[in-house]
Amino acid sequence: MNTNHIFAIERIQKEFTKNTSEKIIYISLYKAIKQCILNTELPNGWLLPSTRILADSLNISRTSVLKAYELLILEKLIVSKSGSGNKINYHPEEKIKQKQQTNTPYISSKYPEISEKGISYLKNTSIINRMDNDMIAFRPGLPPLDVFPINQWKKLLNSYWRHIKSSGLSYSKSTGQMELKKSICNYLNISRNVKCNPTQLVVTSGSLQSLYLIANTLINKNDAVVLENPLFPNVHSVFRSSQAKLIDIPMDEEGIDIKKLPSKSDENLKLIHVTPSNQYPLGVKMSLERRKELVNWASKNSCLIIENDYENEIANYLEQVPTIYSLDNEDRTIYIGTFNRLLHSSIRLAYMIVPSYLMPAVEALLEHSHRFVAPSIQMVMDQFIEKNYLYQHIKNSIRVAKERHDLFKTLFSTHIKTMHIQEKPFSSFHLLAFFNTEKTVKEEAETIQQLKALNIMAYPLSKCYVDEPQKTGLIFGYAAVRSTVIKKNIEKMGRIL
């Protein structure tokens, strides 16, 4: 008899002994089990003890247990499968949902109103890049997950827990462990010529949290934020939810169109967000001249720059262009990087370099909300960098991703005649495909649903635009998908596209 059965018998027995007024034993048992199920003392999906075990435990006949179970099956509170036993079949969340829907018209009169900011975030949840977590092919934003050195990471983690002292289990510094911050600063200095002080570096759980902290530190209602158009939907969402005035600027072949940027005299400018290494989703690499122009524009307009360098290692593996941060001499660039897109998304580890004057406010926000990323993860990442595992992993990821990139493009052009992949060199873990004949947003959505039916994922280009979509297309993530699976899925795509 397993632990669950022992627990179930204890609960049933307790409830069974209460029903002393009921003369018929099997009815008494039926009511006892039903009450346990409705109280969720016996959770959905649990296996009930066999009729023999329950009869012996309660000192009643097996026939009484069989009859009680039959009544529960009739009510569909349990389901019986041959060879599997009797399983609880009760979904209390559906009851809660029904209750919430019933009470919805009365919420405003019974409860305090949701704040203006809360409503603003609620309104913009549809913008957020949400996808089915079970689907890998071809989800954008994933690195080659199968080449991540799990054993190396496991050894570092085991070593951390072997040597940890009880004092290390207390609260941690909200901006991050100093050891990791120093390692990241050294890594950025060597790999990107980014020179920063560890006291300016904040460890976060991802780029979205970094942006959320920045928005809440700087943005008042109707402050202006300049955005590339198109862009990451999550960036658009967080600033719109912060009630900023969004000024979207189109792209040209050198990056954000500098000639179309507004001035401080016209707008209450606070921020400009750019992805210069590899603009998302169009893949434009901002020229050195354009970066210098952007730094000058920000200085002239007393504006801060957010340099979101989300895939620097991939975009610049052949030729490194100086970062905007390294070109800025006035400490007005917020530099954002992430390990989630380089190692794996479940690691939840990123960083940002913050201008000195912003640090106290950012730290205060952290201490009121997220507090800190788990120190164990931070210290293992510190050793992962120190032991040169990160550099080795980047080399492996680029090699594997490049092979899969080339294969995806070749197979796509062979099997799919109604779309074409954007022509540009390997520079990212995603690829952008355009329709040969321009499609409406509705037709784009229908195509995505057709692919989803084949267990294939793609993201709509139209959703990346700030206001009205200017183009439609599909964004595919290929890097996390093995070559055999790429081949199989593109062949399936070819049958419907």
C-alpha positions as semicolon CSV with decimal commas, in nm:
position;residue;x (nm);y (nm);z (nm)
1;M;0,000;0,000;0,000
2;N;0,153;0,332;-0,109
3;T;0,160;0,664;0,081
4;N;-0,129;0,809;-0,118
5;H;-0,351;0,514;-0,028
6;I;-0,265;0,547;0,343
7;F;-0,348;0,918;0,330
8;A;-0,675;0,852;0,141
9;I;-0,786;0,583;0,389
10;E;-0,719;0,815;0,684
11;R;-0,931;1,092;0,527
12;I;-1,214;0,858;0,426
13;Q;-1,216;0,687;0,766
14;K;-1,237;1,020;0,947
15;E;-1,533;1,130;0,732
16;F;-1,693;0,782;0,742
17;T;-1,710;0,779;1,124
18;K;-1,900;1,110;1,120
19;N;-2,194;0,959;0,930
20;T;-2,329;0,757;1,222
21;S;-2,691;0,854;1,147
22;E;-2,682;0,681;0,809
23;K;-2,809;0,323;0,847
24;I;-2,694;0,189;0,506
25;I;-2,317;0,132;0,514
26;Y;-2,244;0,178;0,143
27;I;-2,443;0,507;0,137
28;S;-2,247;0,626;0,440
29;L;-1,919;0,539;0,267
30;Y;-2,031;0,700;-0,061
31;K;-2,112;1,026;0,124
32;A;-1,781;1,016;0,310
33;I;-1,572;0,974;-0,006
34;K;-1,779;1,235;-0,192
35;Q;-1,722;1,488;0,086
36;C;-1,347;1,422;0,078
37;I;-1,346;1,478;-0,299
38;L;-1,551;1,800;-0,282
39;N;-1,323;1,933;-0,006
40;T;-1,025;1,846;-0,234
41;E;-0,879;1,635;0,048
42;L;-0,857;1,371;-0,225
43;P;-0,712;1,566;-0,521
44;N;-0,806;1,524;-0,886
45;G;-0,617;1,239;-1,052
46;W;-0,547;1,040;-0,731
47;L;-0,602;0,664;-0,735
48;L;-0,839;0,540;-0,465
49;P;-0,741;0,230;-0,266
50;S;-0,864;-0,098;-0,413
51;T;-1,202;-0,222;-0,288
52;R;-1,032;-0,501;-0,091
53;I;-0,782;-0,271;0,083
54;L;-1,048;-0,012;0,173
55;A;-1,290;-0,281;0,297
56;D;-1,020;-0,435;0,521
57;S;-0,912;-0,092;0,652
58;L;-1,271;0,013;0,743
59;N;-1,370;-0,335;0,859
60;I;-1,672;-0,348;0,624
61;S;-1,772;-0,581;0,341
62;R;-1,612;-0,547;-0,001
63;T;-1,964;-0,537;-0,152
64;S;-2,034;-0,211;0,037
65;V;-1,718;-0,055;-0,107
66;L;-1,809;-0,171;-0,459
67;K;-2,156;-0,014;-0,432
68;A;-2,015;0,314;-0,296
69;Y;-1,764;0,330;-0,585
70;E;-2,046;0,259;-0,835
71;L;-2,244;0,558;-0,705
72;L;-1,935;0,782;-0,736
73;I;-1,879;0,657;-1,094
74;L;-2,243;0,740;-1,179
75;E;-2,185;1,095;-1,053
76;K;-1,858;1,104;-1,254
77;L;-1,666;1,196;-0,939
78;I;-1,440;0,899;-1,008
79;V;-1,354;0,715;-1,327
80;S;-1,278;0,345;-1,346
81;K;-1,037;0,198;-1,598
82;S;-0,966;-0,172;-1,631
83;G;-0,623;-0,245;-1,486
84;S;-0,578;0,113;-1,362
85;G;-0,815;0,129;-1,065
86;N;-1,049;0,409;-0,964
87;K;-0,925;0,763;-1,016
88;I;-1,063;1,092;-0,873
89;N;-1,227;1,300;-1,148
90;Y;-1,306;1,637;-0,993
91;H;-1,191;1,974;-1,132
92;P;-1,249;2,241;-0,865
93;E;-1,086;2,510;-1,083
94;E;-1,385;2,483;-1,320
95;K;-1,620;2,550;-1,028
96;I;-1,410;2,848;-0,922
97;K;-1,413;2,982;-1,279
98;Q;-1,793;2,947;-1,294
99;K;-1,821;3,128;-0,961
100;Q;-1,597;3,410;-1,085
101;Q;-1,800;3,444;-1,405
102;T;-2,122;3,457;-1,198
103;N;-1,981;3,728;-0,975
104;T;-1,825;3,935;-1,253
105;P;-2,111;4,191;-1,282
106;Y;-2,082;4,267;-0,912
107;I;-1,705;4,306;-0,880
108;S;-1,705;4,685;-0,910
109;S;-1,960;4,724;-0,632
110;K;-1,821;4,458;-0,397
111;Y;-1,445;4,507;-0,424
112;P;-1,194;4,795;-0,459
113;E;-1,128;4,901;-0,817
114;I;-0,814;4,781;-0,990
115;S;-0,557;5,060;-1,022
116;E;-0,514;5,255;-1,343
117;K;-0,170;5,095;-1,391
118;G;-0,311;4,747;-1,321
119;I;-0,578;4,800;-1,586
120;S;-0,312;4,926;-1,826
121;Y;-0,109;4,604;-1,783
122;L;-0,425;4,392;-1,820
123;K;-0,515;4,565;-2,147
124;N;-0,176;4,484;-2,298
125;T;-0,137;4,117;-2,211
126;S;-0,242;4,024;-2,565
127;I;0,075;4,190;-2,698
128;I;0,307;3,968;-2,494
129;N;0,489;3,696;-2,685
130;R;0,310;3,389;-2,543
131;M;0,354;3,046;-2,695
132;D;0,279;2,684;-2,618
133;N;0,564;2,568;-2,393
134;D;0,544;2,209;-2,520
135;M;0,631;2,302;-2,877
136;I;0,996;2,344;-2,977
137;A;0,978;2,340;-3,360
138;F;0,994;2,620;-3,465
139;R;0,961;2,843;-3,158
140;P;1,163;3,168;-3,189
141;G;1,399;3,272;-2,911
142;L;1,548;2,931;-2,829
143;P;1,921;2,848;-2,860
144;P;2,049;2,495;-2,940
145;L;1,915;2,341;-2,616
146;D;2,059;1,997;-2,689
147;V;2,421;2,121;-2,683
148;F;2,399;2,283;-2,339
149;P;2,665;2,112;-2,119
150;I;2,428;1,976;-1,854
151;N;2,695;1,763;-1,683
152;Q;2,932;2,058;-1,643
153;W;2,651;2,266;-1,495
154;K;2,545;1,978;-1,267
155;K;2,902;1,936;-1,133
156;L;2,929;2,310;-1,060
157;L;2,591;2,305;-0,885
158;N;2,684;1,999;-0,677
159;S;3,013;2,166;-0,584
160;Y;2,826;2,478;-0,473
161;W;2,597;2,282;-0,240
162;R;2,889;2,074;-0,104
163;H;3,077;2,383;0,008
164;I;2,793;2,620;0,101
165;K;2,791;2,743;0,463
166;S;2,473;2,812;0,657
167;S;2,548;3,188;0,638
168;G;2,517;3,160;0,259
169;L;2,150;3,062;0,292
170;S;2,046;3,406;0,416
171;Y;1,920;3,703;0,212
172;S;2,133;3,806;-0,083
173;K;2,222;4,143;-0,233
174;S;1,924;4,255;-0,444
175;T;2,137;4,368;-0,740
176;G;2,326;4,040;-0,756
177;Q;2,623;3,848;-0,614
178;M;2,943;4,052;-0,644
179;E;3,140;3,747;-0,768
180;L;2,905;3,704;-1,067
181;K;2,893;4,078;-1,137
182;K;3,274;4,089;-1,158
183;S;3,278;3,784;-1,387
184;I;3,017;3,939;-1,619
185;C;3,213;4,267;-1,629
186;N;3,532;4,079;-1,723
187;Y;3,345;3,877;-1,984
188;L;3,193;4,193;-2,140
189;N;3,531;4,367;-2,140
190;I;3,701;4,078;-2,323
191;S;3,419;3,983;-2,561
192;R;3,264;4,325;-2,641
193;N;3,509;4,590;-2,517
194;V;3,239;4,702;-2,271
195;K;3,412;4,850;-1,966
196;C;3,191;4,883;-1,661
197;N;3,208;4,887;-1,283
198;P;3,043;4,588;-1,107
199;T;2,856;4,835;-0,883
200;Q;2,667;4,953;-1,194
201;L;2,562;4,603;-1,295
202;V;2,225;4,454;-1,194
203;V;2,152;4,081;-1,221
204;T;1,791;4,015;-1,331
205;S;1,581;3,717;-1,438
206;G;1,550;3,831;-1,800
207;S;1,539;4,124;-2,042
208;L;1,170;4,180;-1,969
209;Q;1,239;4,226;-1,598
210;S;1,521;4,468;-1,685
211;L;1,281;4,672;-1,900
212;Y;1,013;4,660;-1,631
213;L;1,260;4,802;-1,376
214;I;1,369;5,077;-1,616
215;A;1,011;5,170;-1,704
216;N;0,908;5,192;-1,339
217;T;1,219;5,392;-1,252
218;L;1,186;5,652;-1,527
219;I;0,843;5,664;-1,691
220;N;0,553;5,883;-1,582
221;K;0,224;5,882;-1,767
222;N;0,262;6,029;-2,120
223;D;0,644;6,042;-2,108
224;A;0,772;5,967;-2,458
225;V;0,960;5,646;-2,543
226;V;1,107;5,597;-2,891
227;L;1,090;5,242;-3,029
228;E;1,210;5,069;-3,344
229;N;0,923;4,954;-3,560
230;P;0,879;4,656;-3,582
231;L;1,023;4,527;-3,251
232;F;0,996;4,267;-2,972
233;P;0,627;4,256;-2,873
234;N;0,728;4,234;-2,504
235;V;0,915;4,566;-2,528
236;H;0,613;4,731;-2,684
237;S;0,390;4,579;-2,414
238;V;0,591;4,687;-2,109
239;F;0,619;5,051;-2,216
240;R;0,259;5,077;-2,332
241;S;0,151;4,925;-1,998
242;S;0,363;5,186;-1,819
243;Q;0,139;5,446;-1,989
244;A;0,421;5,594;-2,191
245;K;0,361;5,774;-2,519
246;L;0,512;5,545;-2,783
247;I;0,688;5,699;-3,082
248;D;0,761;5,428;-3,339
249;I;1,037;5,490;-3,592
250;P;1,086;5,277;-3,907
251;M;1,409;5,103;-4,000
252;D;1,639;5,166;-4,293
253;E;1,942;4,965;-4,409
254;E;2,165;5,111;-4,132
255;G;1,926;5,077;-3,837
256;I;1,663;5,305;-3,685
257;D;1,595;5,597;-3,923
258;I;1,785;5,878;-3,750
259;K;1,625;6,147;-3,968
260;K;1,279;6,064;-3,833
261;L;1,367;6,085;-3,462
262;P;1,178;6,354;-3,264
263;S;1,339;6,627;-3,054
264;K;1,308;6,714;-2,685
265;S;1,142;7,042;-2,774
266;D;0,854;6,855;-2,942
267;E;0,813;6,565;-2,698
268;N;0,875;6,486;-2,331
269;L;1,147;6,237;-2,431
270;K;1,287;5,996;-2,175
271;L;1,409;5,683;-2,354
272;I;1,493;5,523;-2,685
273;H;1,509;5,142;-2,713
274;V;1,722;4,983;-2,987
275;T;1,859;4,637;-3,079
276;P;2,171;4,739;-3,275
277;S;2,356;4,405;-3,306
278;N;2,064;4,229;-3,470
279;Q;1,741;4,426;-3,493
280;Y;1,444;4,213;-3,398
281;P;1,277;4,087;-3,613
282;L;1,423;4,236;-3,934
283;G;1,786;4,146;-3,858
284;V;1,934;4,488;-3,953
285;K;2,278;4,546;-3,804
286;M;2,318;4,910;-3,704
287;S;2,618;5,070;-3,872
288;L;2,898;5,229;-3,668
289;E;2,812;5,570;-3,814
290;R;2,446;5,532;-3,714
291;R;2,548;5,434;-3,358
292;K;2,755;5,751;-3,328
293;E;2,466;5,958;-3,463
294;L;2,232;5,800;-3,208
295;V;2,467;5,881;-2,919
296;N;2,484;6,245;-3,037
297;W;2,104;6,264;-3,073
298;A;2,053;6,127;-2,720
299;S;2,302;6,380;-2,578
300;K;2,139;6,670;-2,761
301;N;1,791;6,567;-2,641
302;S;1,887;6,469;-2,282
303;C;1,755;6,120;-2,347
304;L;1,868;5,775;-2,227
305;I;1,942;5,488;-2,467
306;I;1,847;5,128;-2,393
307;E;2,089;4,910;-2,589
308;N;1,926;4,566;-2,592
309;D;2,213;4,343;-2,703
310;Y;2,014;4,020;-2,681
311;E;2,218;3,805;-2,928
312;N;2,549;3,987;-2,952
313;E;2,754;3,667;-2,953
314;I;2,567;3,531;-3,256
315;A;2,532;3,854;-3,452
316;N;2,897;3,957;-3,410
317;Y;3,078;3,625;-3,414
318;L;3,265;3,721;-3,732
319;E;3,305;4,096;-3,689
320;Q;3,260;4,297;-3,370
321;V;3,110;4,646;-3,409
322;P;3,162;4,878;-3,108
323;T;2,860;4,885;-2,878
324;I;2,663;5,205;-2,828
325;Y;2,758;5,176;-2,459
326;S;3,131;5,191;-2,544
327;L;3,076;5,495;-2,772
328;D;2,882;5,687;-2,505
329;N;3,097;5,918;-2,288
330;E;2,807;6,066;-2,090
331;D;2,680;5,759;-1,899
332;R;2,338;5,775;-2,066
333;T;2,324;5,419;-2,207
334;I;2,150;5,132;-2,027
335;Y;2,308;4,814;-2,158
336;I;2,095;4,496;-2,144
337;G;2,218;4,141;-2,200
338;T;2,077;3,795;-2,128
339;F;2,197;3,439;-2,080
340;N;1,845;3,303;-2,137
341;R;1,883;3,326;-2,516
342;L;2,238;3,190;-2,509
343;L;2,220;2,897;-2,263
344;H;1,853;2,807;-2,215
345;S;1,541;3,004;-2,131
346;S;1,469;2,825;-1,802
347;I;1,792;2,952;-1,644
348;R;1,627;3,296;-1,590
349;L;1,951;3,495;-1,575
350;A;2,024;3,830;-1,737
351;Y;2,193;4,159;-1,653
352;M;2,192;4,530;-1,722
353;I;2,446;4,807;-1,678
354;V;2,273;5,112;-1,532
355;P;2,384;5,480;-1,524
356;S;2,510;5,561;-1,173
357;Y;2,234;5,809;-1,092
358;L;1,965;5,543;-1,155
359;M;2,113;5,270;-0,934
360;P;1,955;5,371;-0,600
361;A;1,605;5,382;-0,753
362;V;1,653;5,050;-0,940
363;E;1,780;4,884;-0,623
364;A;1,483;5,019;-0,425
365;L;1,243;4,872;-0,684
366;L;1,419;4,536;-0,664
367;E;1,396;4,532;-0,285
368;H;1,022;4,602;-0,306
369;S;0,954;4,329;-0,561
370;H;1,177;4,061;-0,711
371;R;1,457;4,088;-0,449
372;F;1,714;3,868;-0,624
373;V;1,786;3,577;-0,855
374;A;1,868;3,258;-0,659
375;P;2,229;3,287;-0,531
376;S;2,297;2,920;-0,624
377;I;2,226;2,997;-0,992
378;Q;2,436;3,313;-0,976
379;M;2,737;3,141;-0,820
380;V;2,723;2,850;-1,064
381;M;2,708;3,098;-1,354
382;D;3,009;3,277;-1,206
383;Q;3,207;2,950;-1,219
384;F;3,068;2,869;-1,564
385;I;3,225;3,193;-1,689
386;E;3,544;3,162;-1,482
387;K;3,622;2,809;-1,602
388;N;3,578;2,918;-1,966
389;Y;3,275;2,689;-2,013
390;L;3,069;2,981;-2,144
391;Y;3,312;3,056;-2,426
392;Q;3,327;2,687;-2,523
393;H;2,946;2,665;-2,518
394;I;2,912;2,976;-2,738
395;K;3,147;2,821;-2,996
396;N;2,947;2,495;-2,996
397;S;2,615;2,680;-3,018
398;I;2,729;2,891;-3,313
399;R;2,864;2,585;-3,498
400;V;2,545;2,383;-3,448
401;A;2,312;2,676;-3,512
402;K;2,493;2,767;-3,834
403;E;2,447;2,410;-3,965
404;R;2,076;2,414;-3,877
405;H;2,036;2,766;-4,022
406;D;2,176;2,658;-4,358
407;L;1,973;2,335;-4,360
408;F;1,648;2,515;-4,273
409;K;1,697;2,769;-4,553
410;T;1,782;2,502;-4,811
411;L;1,489;2,276;-4,722
412;F;1,248;2,568;-4,696
413;S;1,328;2,689;-5,048
414;T;1,298;2,329;-5,178
415;H;0,963;2,236;-5,022
416;I;0,779;2,566;-4,984
417;K;0,692;2,765;-5,294
418;T;0,449;3,024;-5,152
419;M;0,701;3,184;-4,912
420;H;1,068;3,278;-4,909
421;I;1,325;3,326;-4,633
422;Q;1,465;3,678;-4,590
423;E;1,805;3,704;-4,755
424;K;2,069;3,790;-4,495
425;P;2,377;3,621;-4,345
426;F;2,359;3,398;-4,037
427;S;2,323;3,639;-3,743
428;S;2,047;3,512;-3,515
429;F;1,865;3,209;-3,378
430;H;1,553;3,300;-3,578
431;L;1,465;3,337;-3,945
432;L;1,202;3,559;-4,106
433;A;0,989;3,425;-4,392
434;F;0,776;3,646;-4,618
435;F;0,476;3,545;-4,829
436;N;0,542;3,566;-5,203
437;T;0,200;3,728;-5,238
438;E;0,121;3,973;-4,957
439;K;-0,128;3,828;-4,708
440;T;-0,368;3,999;-4,468
441;V;-0,323;3,966;-4,091
442;K;-0,619;3,727;-4,088
443;E;-0,458;3,506;-4,356
444;E;-0,130;3,515;-4,162
445;A;-0,317;3,398;-3,848
446;E;-0,490;3,120;-4,045
447;T;-0,152;2,996;-4,170
448;I;-0,019;2,985;-3,813
449;Q;-0,322;2,783;-3,702
450;Q;-0,268;2,539;-3,990
451;L;0,091;2,490;-3,877
452;K;-0,015;2,452;-3,515
453;A;-0,241;2,164;-3,620
454;L;0,078;1,993;-3,742
455;N;0,246;2,067;-3,404
456;I;0,462;2,334;-3,568
457;M;0,501;2,680;-3,422
458;A;0,569;3,015;-3,589
459;Y;0,526;3,373;-3,470
460;P;0,342;3,640;-3,671
461;L;0,549;3,930;-3,801
462;S;0,239;4,154;-3,792
463;K;0,231;4,136;-3,411
464;C;0,575;4,300;-3,392
465;Y;0,446;4,636;-3,521
466;V;0,356;4,906;-3,269
467;D;0,031;5,015;-3,430
468;E;-0,098;4,907;-3,770
469;P;0,095;4,610;-3,918
470;Q;0,292;4,712;-4,225
471;K;0,391;4,362;-4,335
472;T;0,294;4,002;-4,268
473;G;0,520;3,702;-4,243
474;L;0,632;3,421;-4,014
475;I;0,919;3,416;-3,764
476;F;1,074;3,072;-3,719
477;G;1,316;2,959;-3,451
478;Y;1,534;2,680;-3,590
479;A;1,834;2,662;-3,353
480;A;1,680;2,429;-3,091
481;V;1,559;2,176;-3,351
482;R;1,767;1,877;-3,457
483;S;1,839;1,834;-3,829
484;T;1,616;1,526;-3,871
485;V;1,324;1,710;-3,707
486;I;1,383;2,020;-3,922
487;K;1,363;1,802;-4,234
488;K;1,050;1,618;-4,121
489;N;0,865;1,935;-4,018
490;I;0,952;2,138;-4,327
491;E;0,826;1,851;-4,542
492;K;0,499;1,862;-4,345
493;M;0,485;2,243;-4,388
494;G;0,532;2,202;-4,760
495;R;0,203;2,010;-4,785
496;I;-0,005;2,303;-4,657
497;L;0,199;2,610;-4,758
